[in-house]
GROMACS .gro file of C-alpha atoms in nm:
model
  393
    1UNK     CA    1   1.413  -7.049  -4.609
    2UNK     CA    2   1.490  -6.835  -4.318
    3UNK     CA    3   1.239  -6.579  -4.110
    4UNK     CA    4   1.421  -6.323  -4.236
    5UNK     CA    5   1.586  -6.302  -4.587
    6UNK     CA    6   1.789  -6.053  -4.732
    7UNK     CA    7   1.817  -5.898  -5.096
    8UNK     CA    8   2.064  -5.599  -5.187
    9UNK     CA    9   1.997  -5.375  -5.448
   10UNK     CA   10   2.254  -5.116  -5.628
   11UNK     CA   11   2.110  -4.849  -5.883
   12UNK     CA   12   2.393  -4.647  -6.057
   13UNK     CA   13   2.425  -4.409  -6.362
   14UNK     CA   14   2.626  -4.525  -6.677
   15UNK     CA   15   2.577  -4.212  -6.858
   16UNK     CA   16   2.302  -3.920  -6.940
   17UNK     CA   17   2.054  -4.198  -7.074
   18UNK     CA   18   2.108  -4.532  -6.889
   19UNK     CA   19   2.114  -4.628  -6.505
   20UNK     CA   20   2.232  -4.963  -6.396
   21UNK     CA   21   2.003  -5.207  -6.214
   22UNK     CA   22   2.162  -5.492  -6.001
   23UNK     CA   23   1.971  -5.695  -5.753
   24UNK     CA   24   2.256  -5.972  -5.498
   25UNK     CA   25   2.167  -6.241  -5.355
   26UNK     CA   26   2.377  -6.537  -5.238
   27UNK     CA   27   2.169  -6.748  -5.488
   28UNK     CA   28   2.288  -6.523  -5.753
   29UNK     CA   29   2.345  -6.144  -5.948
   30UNK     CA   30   2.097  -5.987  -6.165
   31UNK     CA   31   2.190  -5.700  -6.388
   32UNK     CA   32   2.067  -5.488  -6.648
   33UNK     CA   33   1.992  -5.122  -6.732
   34UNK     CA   34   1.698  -4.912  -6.766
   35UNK     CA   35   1.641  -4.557  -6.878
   36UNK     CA   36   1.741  -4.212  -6.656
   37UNK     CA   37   1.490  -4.017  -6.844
   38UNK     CA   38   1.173  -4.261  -6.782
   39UNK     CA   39   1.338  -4.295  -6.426
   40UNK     CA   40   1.345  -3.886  -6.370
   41UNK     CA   41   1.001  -3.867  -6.489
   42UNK     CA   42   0.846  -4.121  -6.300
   43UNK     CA   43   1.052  -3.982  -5.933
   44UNK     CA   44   0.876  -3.672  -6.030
   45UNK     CA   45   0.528  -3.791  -6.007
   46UNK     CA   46   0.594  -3.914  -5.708
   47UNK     CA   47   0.729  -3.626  -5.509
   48UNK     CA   48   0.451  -3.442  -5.652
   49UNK     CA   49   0.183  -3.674  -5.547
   50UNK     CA   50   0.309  -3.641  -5.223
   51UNK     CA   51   0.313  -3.301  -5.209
   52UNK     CA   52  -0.011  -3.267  -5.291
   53UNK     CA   53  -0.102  -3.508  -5.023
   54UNK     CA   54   0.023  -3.403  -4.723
   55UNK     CA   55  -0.128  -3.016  -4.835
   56UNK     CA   56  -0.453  -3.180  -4.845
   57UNK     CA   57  -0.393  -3.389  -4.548
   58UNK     CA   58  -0.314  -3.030  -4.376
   59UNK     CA   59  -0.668  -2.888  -4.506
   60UNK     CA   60  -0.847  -3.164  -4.427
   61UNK     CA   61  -0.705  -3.505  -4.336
   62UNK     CA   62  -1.081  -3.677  -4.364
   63UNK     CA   63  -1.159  -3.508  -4.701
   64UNK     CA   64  -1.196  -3.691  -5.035
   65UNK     CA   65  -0.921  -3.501  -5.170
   66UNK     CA   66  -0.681  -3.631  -4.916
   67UNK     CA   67  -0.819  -3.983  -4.933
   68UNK     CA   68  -0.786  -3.954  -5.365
   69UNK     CA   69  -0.449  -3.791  -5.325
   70UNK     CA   70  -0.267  -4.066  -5.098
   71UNK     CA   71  -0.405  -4.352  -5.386
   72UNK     CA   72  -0.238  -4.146  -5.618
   73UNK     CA   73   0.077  -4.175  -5.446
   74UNK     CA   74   0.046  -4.550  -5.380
   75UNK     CA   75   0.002  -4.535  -5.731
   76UNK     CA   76   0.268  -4.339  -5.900
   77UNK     CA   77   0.489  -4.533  -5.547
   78UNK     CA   78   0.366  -4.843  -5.785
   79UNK     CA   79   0.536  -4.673  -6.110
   80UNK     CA   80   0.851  -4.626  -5.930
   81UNK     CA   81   0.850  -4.981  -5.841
   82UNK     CA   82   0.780  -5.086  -6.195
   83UNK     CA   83   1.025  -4.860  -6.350
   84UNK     CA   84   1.313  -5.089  -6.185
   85UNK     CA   85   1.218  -5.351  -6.419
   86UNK     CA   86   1.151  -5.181  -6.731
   87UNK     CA   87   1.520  -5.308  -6.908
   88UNK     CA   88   1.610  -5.125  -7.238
   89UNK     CA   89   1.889  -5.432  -7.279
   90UNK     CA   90   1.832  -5.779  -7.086
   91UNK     CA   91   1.419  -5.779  -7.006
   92UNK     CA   92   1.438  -6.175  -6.933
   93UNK     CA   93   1.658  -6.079  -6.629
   94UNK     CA   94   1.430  -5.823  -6.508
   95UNK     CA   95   1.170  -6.070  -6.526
   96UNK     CA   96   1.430  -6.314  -6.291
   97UNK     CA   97   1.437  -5.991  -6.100
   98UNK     CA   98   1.116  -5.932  -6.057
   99UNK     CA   99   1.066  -6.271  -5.952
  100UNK     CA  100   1.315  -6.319  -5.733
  101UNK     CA  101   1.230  -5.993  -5.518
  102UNK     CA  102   0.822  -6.125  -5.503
  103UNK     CA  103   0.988  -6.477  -5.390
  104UNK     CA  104   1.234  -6.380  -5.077
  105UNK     CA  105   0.909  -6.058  -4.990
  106UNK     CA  106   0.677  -6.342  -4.936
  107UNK     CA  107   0.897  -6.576  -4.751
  108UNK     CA  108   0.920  -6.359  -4.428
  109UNK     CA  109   1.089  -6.038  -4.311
  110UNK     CA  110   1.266  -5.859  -4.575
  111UNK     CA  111   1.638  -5.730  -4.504
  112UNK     CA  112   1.634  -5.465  -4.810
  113UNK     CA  113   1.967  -5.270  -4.865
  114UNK     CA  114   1.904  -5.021  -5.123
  115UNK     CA  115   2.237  -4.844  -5.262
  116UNK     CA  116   2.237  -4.601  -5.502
  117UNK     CA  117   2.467  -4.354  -5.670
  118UNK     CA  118   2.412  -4.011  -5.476
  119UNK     CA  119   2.230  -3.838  -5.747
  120UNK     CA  120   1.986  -4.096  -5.753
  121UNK     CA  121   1.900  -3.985  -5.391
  122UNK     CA  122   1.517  -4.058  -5.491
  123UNK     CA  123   1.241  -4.151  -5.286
  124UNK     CA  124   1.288  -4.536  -5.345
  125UNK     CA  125   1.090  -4.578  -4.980
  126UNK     CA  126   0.798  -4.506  -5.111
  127UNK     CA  127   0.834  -4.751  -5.384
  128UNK     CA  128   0.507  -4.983  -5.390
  129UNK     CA  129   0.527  -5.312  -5.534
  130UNK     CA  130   0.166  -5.346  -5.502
  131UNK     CA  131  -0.122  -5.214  -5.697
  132UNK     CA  132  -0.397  -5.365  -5.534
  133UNK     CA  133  -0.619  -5.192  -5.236
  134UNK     CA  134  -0.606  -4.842  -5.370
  135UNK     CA  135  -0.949  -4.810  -5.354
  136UNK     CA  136  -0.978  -4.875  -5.008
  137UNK     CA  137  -0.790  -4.570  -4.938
  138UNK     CA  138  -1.024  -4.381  -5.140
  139UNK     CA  139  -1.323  -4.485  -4.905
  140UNK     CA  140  -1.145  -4.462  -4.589
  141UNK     CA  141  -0.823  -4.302  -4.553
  142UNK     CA  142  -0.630  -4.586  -4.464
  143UNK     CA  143  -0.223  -4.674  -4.499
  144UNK     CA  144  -0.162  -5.056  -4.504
  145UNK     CA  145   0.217  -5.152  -4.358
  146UNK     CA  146   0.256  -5.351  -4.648
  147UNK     CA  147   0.240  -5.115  -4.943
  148UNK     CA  148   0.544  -4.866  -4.952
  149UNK     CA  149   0.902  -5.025  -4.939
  150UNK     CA  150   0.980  -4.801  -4.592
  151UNK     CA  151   0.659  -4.996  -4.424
  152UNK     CA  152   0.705  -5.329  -4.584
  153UNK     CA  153   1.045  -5.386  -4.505
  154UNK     CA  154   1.304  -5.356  -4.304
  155UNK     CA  155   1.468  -5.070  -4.540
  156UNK     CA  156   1.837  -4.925  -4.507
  157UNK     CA  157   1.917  -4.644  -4.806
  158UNK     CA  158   2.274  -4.540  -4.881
  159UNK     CA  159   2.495  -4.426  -5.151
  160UNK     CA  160   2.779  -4.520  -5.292
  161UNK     CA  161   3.065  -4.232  -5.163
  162UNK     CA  162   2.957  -4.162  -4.839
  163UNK     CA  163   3.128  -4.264  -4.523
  164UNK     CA  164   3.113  -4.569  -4.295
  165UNK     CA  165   3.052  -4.513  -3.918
  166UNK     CA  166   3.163  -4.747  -3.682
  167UNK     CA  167   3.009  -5.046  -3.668
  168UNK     CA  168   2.944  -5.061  -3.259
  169UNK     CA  169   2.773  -4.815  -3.041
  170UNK     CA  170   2.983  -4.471  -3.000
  171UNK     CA  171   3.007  -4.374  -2.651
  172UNK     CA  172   2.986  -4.033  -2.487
  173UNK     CA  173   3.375  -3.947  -2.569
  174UNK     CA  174   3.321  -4.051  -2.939
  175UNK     CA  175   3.040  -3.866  -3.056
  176UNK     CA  176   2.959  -3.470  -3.008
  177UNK     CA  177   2.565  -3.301  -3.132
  178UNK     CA  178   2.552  -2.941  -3.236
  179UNK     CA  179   2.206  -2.792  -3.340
  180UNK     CA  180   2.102  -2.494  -3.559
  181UNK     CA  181   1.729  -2.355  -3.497
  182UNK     CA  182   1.534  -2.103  -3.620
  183UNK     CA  183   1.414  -1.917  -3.364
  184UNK     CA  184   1.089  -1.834  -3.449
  185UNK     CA  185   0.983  -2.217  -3.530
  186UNK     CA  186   1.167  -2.308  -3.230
  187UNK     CA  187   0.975  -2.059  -2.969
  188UNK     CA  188   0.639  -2.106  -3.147
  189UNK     CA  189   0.720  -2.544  -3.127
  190UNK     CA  190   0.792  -2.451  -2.770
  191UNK     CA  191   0.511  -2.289  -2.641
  192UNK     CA  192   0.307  -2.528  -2.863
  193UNK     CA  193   0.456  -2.848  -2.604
  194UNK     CA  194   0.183  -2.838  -2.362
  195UNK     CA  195   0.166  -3.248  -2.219
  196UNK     CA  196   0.431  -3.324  -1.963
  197UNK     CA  197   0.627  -3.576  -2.172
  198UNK     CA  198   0.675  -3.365  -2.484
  199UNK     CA  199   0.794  -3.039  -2.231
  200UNK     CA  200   1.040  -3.373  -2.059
  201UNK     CA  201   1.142  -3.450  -2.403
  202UNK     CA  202   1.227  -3.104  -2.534
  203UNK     CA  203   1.359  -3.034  -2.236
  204UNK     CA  204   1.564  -3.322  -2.181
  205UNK     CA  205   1.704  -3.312  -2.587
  206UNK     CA  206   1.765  -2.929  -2.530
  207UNK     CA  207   2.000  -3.040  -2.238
  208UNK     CA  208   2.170  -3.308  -2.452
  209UNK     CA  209   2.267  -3.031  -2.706
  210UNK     CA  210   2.340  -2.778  -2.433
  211UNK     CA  211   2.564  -2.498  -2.520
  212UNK     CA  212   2.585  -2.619  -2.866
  213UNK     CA  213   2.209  -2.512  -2.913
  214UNK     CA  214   2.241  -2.222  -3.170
  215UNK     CA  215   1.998  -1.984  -3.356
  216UNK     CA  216   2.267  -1.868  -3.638
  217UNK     CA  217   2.482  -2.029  -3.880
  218UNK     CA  218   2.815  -1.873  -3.758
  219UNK     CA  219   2.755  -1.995  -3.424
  220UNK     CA  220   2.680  -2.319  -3.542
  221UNK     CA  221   2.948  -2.379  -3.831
  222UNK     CA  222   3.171  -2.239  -3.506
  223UNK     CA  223   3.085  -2.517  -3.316
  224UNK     CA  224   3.126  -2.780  -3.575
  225UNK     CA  225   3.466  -2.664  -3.652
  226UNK     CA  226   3.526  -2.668  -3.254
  227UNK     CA  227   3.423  -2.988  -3.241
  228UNK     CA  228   3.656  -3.134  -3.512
  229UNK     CA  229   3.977  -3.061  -3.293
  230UNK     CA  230   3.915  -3.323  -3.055
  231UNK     CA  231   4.098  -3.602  -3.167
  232UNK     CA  232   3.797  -3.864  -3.015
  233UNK     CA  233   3.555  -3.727  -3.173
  234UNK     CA  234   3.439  -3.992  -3.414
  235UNK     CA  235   3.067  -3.872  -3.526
  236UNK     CA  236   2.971  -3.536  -3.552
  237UNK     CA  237   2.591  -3.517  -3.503
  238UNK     CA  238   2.463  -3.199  -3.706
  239UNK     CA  239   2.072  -3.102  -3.667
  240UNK     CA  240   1.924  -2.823  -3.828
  241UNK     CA  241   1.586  -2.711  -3.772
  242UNK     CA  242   1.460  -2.396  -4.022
  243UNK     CA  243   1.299  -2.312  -4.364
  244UNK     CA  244   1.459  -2.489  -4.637
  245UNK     CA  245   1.471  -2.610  -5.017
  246UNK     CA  246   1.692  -2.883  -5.211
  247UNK     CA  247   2.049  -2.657  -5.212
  248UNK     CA  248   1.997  -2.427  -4.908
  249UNK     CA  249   1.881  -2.370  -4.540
  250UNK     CA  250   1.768  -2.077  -4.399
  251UNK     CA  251   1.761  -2.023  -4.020
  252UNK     CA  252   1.596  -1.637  -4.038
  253UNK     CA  253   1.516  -1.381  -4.335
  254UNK     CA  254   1.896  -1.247  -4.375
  255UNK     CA  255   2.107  -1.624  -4.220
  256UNK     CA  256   2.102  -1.850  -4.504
  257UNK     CA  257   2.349  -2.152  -4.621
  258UNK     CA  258   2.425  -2.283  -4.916
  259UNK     CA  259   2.479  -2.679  -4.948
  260UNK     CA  260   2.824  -2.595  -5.084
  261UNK     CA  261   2.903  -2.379  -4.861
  262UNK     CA  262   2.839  -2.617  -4.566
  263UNK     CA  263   3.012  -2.893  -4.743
  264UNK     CA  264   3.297  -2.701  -4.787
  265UNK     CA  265   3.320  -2.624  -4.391
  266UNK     CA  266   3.212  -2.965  -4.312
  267UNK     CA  267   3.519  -3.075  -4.479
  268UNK     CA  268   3.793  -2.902  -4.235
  269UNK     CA  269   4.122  -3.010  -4.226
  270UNK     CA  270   4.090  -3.102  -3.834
  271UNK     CA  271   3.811  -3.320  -3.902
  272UNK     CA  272   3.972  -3.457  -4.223
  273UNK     CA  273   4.295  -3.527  -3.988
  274UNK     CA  274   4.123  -3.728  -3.743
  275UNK     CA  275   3.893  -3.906  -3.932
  276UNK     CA  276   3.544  -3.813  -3.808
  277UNK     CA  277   3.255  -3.856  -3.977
  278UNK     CA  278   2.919  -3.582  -3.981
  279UNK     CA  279   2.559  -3.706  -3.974
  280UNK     CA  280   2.301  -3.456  -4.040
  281UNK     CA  281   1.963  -3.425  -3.975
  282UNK     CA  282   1.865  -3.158  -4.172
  283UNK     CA  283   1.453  -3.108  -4.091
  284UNK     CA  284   1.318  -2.841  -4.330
  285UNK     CA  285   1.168  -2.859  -4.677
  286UNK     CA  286   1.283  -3.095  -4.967
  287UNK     CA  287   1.595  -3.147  -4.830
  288UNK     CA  288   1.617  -3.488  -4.967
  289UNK     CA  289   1.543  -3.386  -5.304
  290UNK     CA  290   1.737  -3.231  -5.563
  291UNK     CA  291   1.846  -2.836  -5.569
  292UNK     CA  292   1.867  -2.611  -5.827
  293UNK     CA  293   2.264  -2.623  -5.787
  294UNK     CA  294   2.485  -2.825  -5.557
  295UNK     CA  295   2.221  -3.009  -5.349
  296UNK     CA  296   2.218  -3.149  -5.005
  297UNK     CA  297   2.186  -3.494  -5.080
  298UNK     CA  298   2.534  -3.403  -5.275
  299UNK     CA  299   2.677  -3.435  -4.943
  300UNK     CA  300   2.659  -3.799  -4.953
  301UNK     CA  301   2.931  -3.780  -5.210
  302UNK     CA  302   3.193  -3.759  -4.965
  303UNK     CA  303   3.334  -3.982  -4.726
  304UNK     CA  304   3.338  -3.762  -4.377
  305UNK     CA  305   2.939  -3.768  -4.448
  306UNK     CA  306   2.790  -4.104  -4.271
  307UNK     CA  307   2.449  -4.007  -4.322
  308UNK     CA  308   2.174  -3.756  -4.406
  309UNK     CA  309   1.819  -3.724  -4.300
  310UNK     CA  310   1.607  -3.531  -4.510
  311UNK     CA  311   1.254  -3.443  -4.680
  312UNK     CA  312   1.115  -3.575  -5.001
  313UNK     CA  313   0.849  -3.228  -4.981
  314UNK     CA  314   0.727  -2.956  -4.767
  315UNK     CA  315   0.698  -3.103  -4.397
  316UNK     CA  316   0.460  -2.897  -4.137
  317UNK     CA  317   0.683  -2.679  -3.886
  318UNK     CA  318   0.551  -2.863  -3.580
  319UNK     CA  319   0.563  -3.233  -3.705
  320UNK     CA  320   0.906  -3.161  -3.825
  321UNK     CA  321   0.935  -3.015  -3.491
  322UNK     CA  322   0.835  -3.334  -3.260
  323UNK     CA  323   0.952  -3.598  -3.489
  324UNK     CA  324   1.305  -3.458  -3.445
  325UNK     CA  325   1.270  -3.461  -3.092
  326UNK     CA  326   1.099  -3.842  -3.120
  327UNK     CA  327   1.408  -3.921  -3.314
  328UNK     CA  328   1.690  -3.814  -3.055
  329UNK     CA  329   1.520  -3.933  -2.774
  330UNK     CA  330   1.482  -4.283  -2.921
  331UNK     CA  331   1.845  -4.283  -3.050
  332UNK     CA  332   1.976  -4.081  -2.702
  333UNK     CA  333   1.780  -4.297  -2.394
  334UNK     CA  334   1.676  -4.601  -2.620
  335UNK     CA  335   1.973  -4.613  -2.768
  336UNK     CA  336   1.774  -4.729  -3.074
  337UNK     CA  337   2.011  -4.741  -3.404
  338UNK     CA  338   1.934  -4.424  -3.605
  339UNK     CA  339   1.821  -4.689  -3.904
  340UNK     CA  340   1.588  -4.803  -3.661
  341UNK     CA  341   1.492  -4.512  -3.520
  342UNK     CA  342   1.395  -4.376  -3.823
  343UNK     CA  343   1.143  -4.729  -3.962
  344UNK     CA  344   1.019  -4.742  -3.654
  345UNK     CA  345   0.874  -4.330  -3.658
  346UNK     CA  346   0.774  -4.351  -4.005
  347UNK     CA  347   0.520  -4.625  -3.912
  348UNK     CA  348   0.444  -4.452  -3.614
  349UNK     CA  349   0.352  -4.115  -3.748
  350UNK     CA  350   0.146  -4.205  -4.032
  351UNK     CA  351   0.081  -4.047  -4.276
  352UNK     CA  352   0.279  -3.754  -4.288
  353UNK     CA  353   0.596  -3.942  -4.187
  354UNK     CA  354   0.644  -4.001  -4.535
  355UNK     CA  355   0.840  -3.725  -4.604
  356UNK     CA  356   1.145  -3.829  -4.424
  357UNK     CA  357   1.376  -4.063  -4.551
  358UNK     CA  358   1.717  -4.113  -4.386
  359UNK     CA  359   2.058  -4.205  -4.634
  360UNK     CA  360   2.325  -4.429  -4.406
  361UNK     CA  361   2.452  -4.727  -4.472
  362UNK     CA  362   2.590  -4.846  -4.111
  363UNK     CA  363   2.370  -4.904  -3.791
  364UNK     CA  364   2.456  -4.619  -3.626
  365UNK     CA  365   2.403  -4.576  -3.299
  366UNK     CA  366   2.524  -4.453  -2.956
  367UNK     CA  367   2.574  -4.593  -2.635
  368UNK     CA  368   2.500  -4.275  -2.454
  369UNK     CA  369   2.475  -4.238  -2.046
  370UNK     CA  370   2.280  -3.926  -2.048
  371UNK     CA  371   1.999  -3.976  -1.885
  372UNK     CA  372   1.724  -3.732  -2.062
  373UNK     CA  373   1.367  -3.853  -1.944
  374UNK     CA  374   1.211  -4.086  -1.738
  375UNK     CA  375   1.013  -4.247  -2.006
  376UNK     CA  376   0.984  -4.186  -2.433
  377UNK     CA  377   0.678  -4.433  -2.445
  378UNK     CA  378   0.408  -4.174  -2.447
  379UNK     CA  379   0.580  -3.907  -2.698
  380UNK     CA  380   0.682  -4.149  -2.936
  381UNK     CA  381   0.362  -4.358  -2.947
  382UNK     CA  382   0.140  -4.054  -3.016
  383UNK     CA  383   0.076  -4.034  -3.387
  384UNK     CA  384   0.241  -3.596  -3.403
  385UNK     CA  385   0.025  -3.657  -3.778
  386UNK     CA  386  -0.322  -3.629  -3.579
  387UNK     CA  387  -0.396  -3.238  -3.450
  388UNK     CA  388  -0.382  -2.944  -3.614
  389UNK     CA  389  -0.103  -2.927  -3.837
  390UNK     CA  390   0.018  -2.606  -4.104
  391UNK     CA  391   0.349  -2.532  -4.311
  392UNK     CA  392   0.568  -2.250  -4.169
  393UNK     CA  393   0.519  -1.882  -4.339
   0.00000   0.00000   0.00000
């Protein structure tokens, strides 16, 4: 076998009751279904074991409660893992499944493509396919890189619907950033930079935006839609930095957007007519999970949407704050694919990094020749989960 193998996997909805498993492999297809209900349940324990981690990781990230609370989401990451396997129709080719996965994990590097229908936008990198060492983390609050899927392999997530970006770098004609802040996080993140490199960074990624830096949703939606005219435009890069749940973002008390809403004006005809493609970053609360109406992650339904970064639970304002900024200057000066980008900061920033979990299917990345910083070493090697950290009021 080779260093590095690779093993697709595709989880779609037949109806209400059943979801489709089917693991690829050039040895061979597995199928088989399993059922939503068990499926919903068990993605529920998860999110909420998580939640409850990272709040007592805030308290108190030595405490026993933070040290019970992250075995309990290795272990309800373990029932998500098992519930793949758990056929209601063919069980001896789960067991092949099972098998086969366990076989090409052990033989090197893992190339895991993970495709799912887009609402089954679940937290399948924190799947954990195994159960042993939990008590460890119960003594001493400790992660291992080989127990959730986003640390074990090397993980792409996408959804079946959603756009294809180019497959080489976009230069600077081909791609155009816009950001959306809330002021108050983003003046309270500010004054919080106090080391040289993170004031370089933020200053050098506030420069890369420029004058599409905004602090309302009109100006920003107006900038989108101004970027969609130019015909060589091929990725629109959309950040948004604010207060958040599954179906809306909030930028202050009285701006607010609906999911819908932005879909809708996501989906111009200018930007229909030349083709271009959105990725969004959107960094607030659960905006990776699912709303009580049209959701976010709903996005990914349509083929102008490349990608979506988002949050599996509540993120603190000033992590969300610097691992945004981590993330553009890796993809900006590094030129680092956004896939990349994004495995690489989630081991980085242990634990809290968790949260995040990024939908594209293509390794997207730019070939940019704006010069931001001298250097992204120091910034993106510093763990932004060690400090003082709170959720935004």
């Amino acid at each position: 076998m080779s260093d590095r193998e690779e093993l697709t996997l595709h989880i779609r909805k037949v109806s209400g009751e059943l979801v489709r498993i089917g693991w690829y492999r050039y040895s061979g297809d597995i199928e088989y279904q399993i059922a939503a209900n068990h499926l919903d349940d068990v993605v529920a324990s998860v999110r909420k074991a998580l939640f409850e981690f990272v709040r007592n990781y805030i308290a108190d990230p030595k405490s026993s409660s933070a040290s019970l609370s992250m075995a309990k989401v290795l272990s309800k990451g373990n029932d998500l893992f098992e519930s793949l396997f758990l056929s209601t129709d063919r069980r001896d080719a789960a067991r092949d499944a099972k098998e086969q996965y366990y076989e090409v994990s052990s033989a090197g590097q893992l190339e895991l493509s993970v495709k799912v229908d887009p609402g089954l936008t679940y937290p399948w990198a924190l799947a954990v396919p195994d159960p042993t060492g939990f008590d460890e983390v119960c003594n001493n609050l400790t992660i291992p890189h080989d127990k959730f899927w986003g640390l074990r392999h090397r993980l792409t997530i996408s959804t079946f619907g959603a756009g294809r970006a180019r497959q080489v770098p976009l230069n600077d004609a081909e791609y155009r950033a816009a950001a959306a802040m809330n002021k108050s996080l983003f003046d309270q993140a500010t004054a919080a930079a106090t080391s040289p490199h993170e004031k370089s960074a933020l200053d050098g990624v506030s420069r890369w935006f420029g004058d599409a830096l905004t602090f309302t949703t009109s100006d920003f939606l107006e900038t989108i839609r101004e970027m969609s005219v130019d015909p060589n435009t091929k990725l629109r890069i959309a950040y948004m930095l604010g207060h958040a749940a599954g179906d809306r973002f909030q930028l202050s008390k009285d701006d607010e957007i609906s999911a819908g809403t932005l879909a809708v004006r996501l989906g111009d005809t200018s930007s229909l007519l030349h083709r271009q493609q959105t990725f969004l970053f959107l960094n607030g609360c659960d905006t990776a999970a699912e709303g009580e109406r049209f959701a976010f992650t709903d996005l990914l339904r349509y083929p102008n949407i490349s990608g979506i970064v988002g949050t599996e639970v509540r993120v603190p304002d000033r992590f969300a704050f610097r691992f945004a900024l981590a993330f553009f200057r890796m993809v900006i000066y590094e030129r680092v694919s956004f896939r990349d980008a994004m495995n690489h900061l989630r081991r980085a920033h242990l634990p809290v990094s968790l949260v995040y979990t990024l939908y594209a299917s293509d390794e997207i990345s730019l070939l940019s020749s704006r010069e931001i910083a001298n250097s992204t070493d120091e910034i993106v090697s510093e763990n932004f989960s060690e400090g003082q950290l709170r959720y935004a009021q």
